[in-house]
CSV table of C-alpha atoms in Angstrom, one decimal:
chain,number,residue,atom,x,y,z
W,434,UNK,CA,99.8,119.3,85.1
W,435,UNK,CA,102.5,118.9,86.6
W,436,UNK,CA,105.2,115.5,86.6
W,437,UNK,CA,107.3,114.9,89.8
W,438,UNK,CA,110.4,112.8,90.0
W,439,UNK,CA,111.8,111.7,92.9
W,440,UNK,CA,115.7,111.0,93.9
W,441,UNK,CA,117.6,110.4,96.2
W,442,UNK,CA,117.2,107.4,97.5
W,443,UNK,CA,119.4,104.9,98.7
W,444,UNK,CA,120.5,101.5,101.8
W,445,UNK,CA,121.6,104.3,105.0
W,446,UNK,CA,122.5,102.4,108.3
W,447,UNK,CA,120.7,103.6,111.5
W,448,UNK,CA,121.5,107.0,112.5
W,449,UNK,CA,122.7,107.8,109.2
W,450,UNK,CA,120.9,110.6,106.7
W,451,UNK,CA,119.5,111.0,103.6
W,452,UNK,CA,118.2,113.5,101.2
W,453,UNK,CA,115.6,113.2,99.0
W,454,UNK,CA,114.7,115.6,96.2
W,455,UNK,CA,111.8,115.9,93.9
W,456,UNK,CA,112.1,118.1,90.6
W,457,UNK,CA,108.8,119.0,88.7
W,458,UNK,CA,108.3,119.7,85.3
W,459,UNK,CA,106.0,123.0,84.9
W,460,UNK,CA,105.7,126.3,84.9
W,461,UNK,CA,102.9,126.0,88.0
W,462,UNK,CA,104.9,124.4,90.9
W,463,UNK,CA,105.6,127.2,92.9
W,464,UNK,CA,101.5,127.7,93.3
W,465,UNK,CA,101.7,124.5,93.9
W,466,UNK,CA,101.9,123.1,97.9
W,467,UNK,CA,104.2,120.1,98.3
W,468,UNK,CA,104.2,116.7,100.7
W,469,UNK,CA,106.1,113.9,100.9
W,470,UNK,CA,104.8,110.3,101.9
W,471,UNK,CA,105.9,106.7,102.8
W,472,UNK,CA,104.9,103.4,102.1
W,473,UNK,CA,106.1,100.4,103.9
W,474,UNK,CA,105.7,97.2,102.9
W,475,UNK,CA,102.5,95.9,103.9
W,476,UNK,CA,101.3,99.8,105.4
W,477,UNK,CA,99.5,101.6,104.3
W,478,UNK,CA,101.3,105.4,102.5
W,479,UNK,CA,101.3,107.7,105.4
W,480,UNK,CA,102.2,111.2,105.8
W,481,UNK,CA,105.8,112.6,106.8
W,482,UNK,CA,106.0,115.9,105.6
W,483,UNK,CA,104.5,118.9,104.0
W,484,UNK,CA,104.8,122.6,102.8
W,485,UNK,CA,103.4,125.7,101.8
W,486,UNK,CA,103.7,126.9,98.3
W,487,UNK,CA,105.7,129.9,99.6
W,488,UNK,CA,107.9,127.3,101.7
W,489,UNK,CA,106.3,129.6,104.8
W,490,UNK,CA,104.8,127.2,106.7
W,491,UNK,CA,105.8,123.2,107.1
W,492,UNK,CA,104.0,120.5,108.8
W,493,UNK,CA,105.6,117.2,109.5
W,494,UNK,CA,104.4,113.8,111.4
W,495,UNK,CA,104.7,113.5,115.0
W,496,UNK,CA,107.8,110.5,114.4
W,497,UNK,CA,109.9,112.5,112.3
W,498,UNK,CA,109.3,115.5,114.0
W,499,UNK,CA,113.3,117.1,114.4
W,500,UNK,CA,114.7,114.6,112.7
W,501,UNK,CA,113.7,115.4,109.1
W,502,UNK,CA,113.4,118.8,107.3
W,503,UNK,CA,111.0,119.7,104.3
W,504,UNK,CA,112.0,123.1,102.1
W,505,UNK,CA,112.0,123.9,98.3
W,506,UNK,CA,113.8,126.1,95.7
W,507,UNK,CA,110.9,127.2,93.5
W,508,UNK,CA,113.4,128.9,91.3
W,509,UNK,CA,114.4,125.9,91.0
W,510,UNK,CA,111.2,123.8,90.7
W,511,UNK,CA,112.6,121.0,93.5
W,512,UNK,CA,111.2,120.1,96.8
W,513,UNK,CA,114.0,118.1,99.4
W,514,UNK,CA,112.9,116.4,101.8
W,515,UNK,CA,116.6,115.6,104.6
W,516,UNK,CA,116.4,112.7,106.3
W,517,UNK,CA,118.3,113.1,109.5
W,518,UNK,CA,118.9,110.4,112.4
W,519,UNK,CA,117.0,108.0,110.4
W,520,UNK,CA,115.3,104.8,111.6
W,521,UNK,CA,114.9,100.8,110.2
W,522,UNK,CA,111.2,101.6,110.9
W,523,UNK,CA,112.3,104.3,108.2
W,524,UNK,CA,112.7,102.1,105.5
W,525,UNK,CA,109.8,102.5,102.3
W,526,UNK,CA,109.1,104.0,99.3
W,527,UNK,CA,109.0,108.1,99.9
W,528,UNK,CA,106.7,109.5,97.2
W,529,UNK,CA,106.5,113.8,96.8
W,530,UNK,CA,103.5,115.3,96.1
W,531,UNK,CA,101.5,118.3,95.0
W,532,UNK,CA,98.1,119.5,96.4
W,533,UNK,CA,96.2,123.1,95.9
W,534,UNK,CA,96.9,123.5,99.7
W,535,UNK,CA,99.1,122.3,102.4
W,536,UNK,CA,97.9,118.9,103.9
W,537,UNK,CA,98.6,116.0,105.7
W,538,UNK,CA,95.7,114.4,103.7
W,539,UNK,CA,96.7,112.0,100.9
W,540,UNK,CA,92.9,112.4,99.1
W,541,UNK,CA,94.4,116.1,98.7
W,542,UNK,CA,97.4,115.6,96.6
W,543,UNK,CA,96.7,115.8,92.2
W,544,UNK,CA,99.9,114.5,91.5
W,545,UNK,CA,102.4,112.4,92.5
W,546,UNK,CA,106.0,110.8,92.1
W,547,UNK,CA,107.1,107.8,90.8
W,548,UNK,CA,108.7,107.0,94.9
W,549,UNK,CA,112.0,106.3,95.4
W,550,UNK,CA,112.8,103.5,98.0
W,551,UNK,CA,114.9,104.1,101.6
W,552,UNK,CA,116.3,101.3,103.5
W,553,UNK,CA,117.5,101.8,106.6
W,554,UNK,CA,119.6,99.0,107.8
W,555,UNK,CA,119.8,98.5,112.0
């Protein structure tokens, strides 16, 4: 079993940057692909980015491609989401999740964190 705890959210002005972290418990972290999702008020949860267990493959939603970077440090059991050039529509609760396979579909993910709030002011 994997437990996930996100951190790094906050309030930032449009155009600014934030780096989210997701710390995982358990020795099996490196066996899991990891993903970031977000959910804005009144909207469905949506895929943001994913990374394979080795870190060799990454995937991004079109809306964040070129601005966000997902990475992982298996020695530290941590996955990161560097977010640059943030836009007001990026305001949401951001969740990290662990899956057996790299995927953009939330139903493929077995474990979820509690989320961290990101607010982008215009």
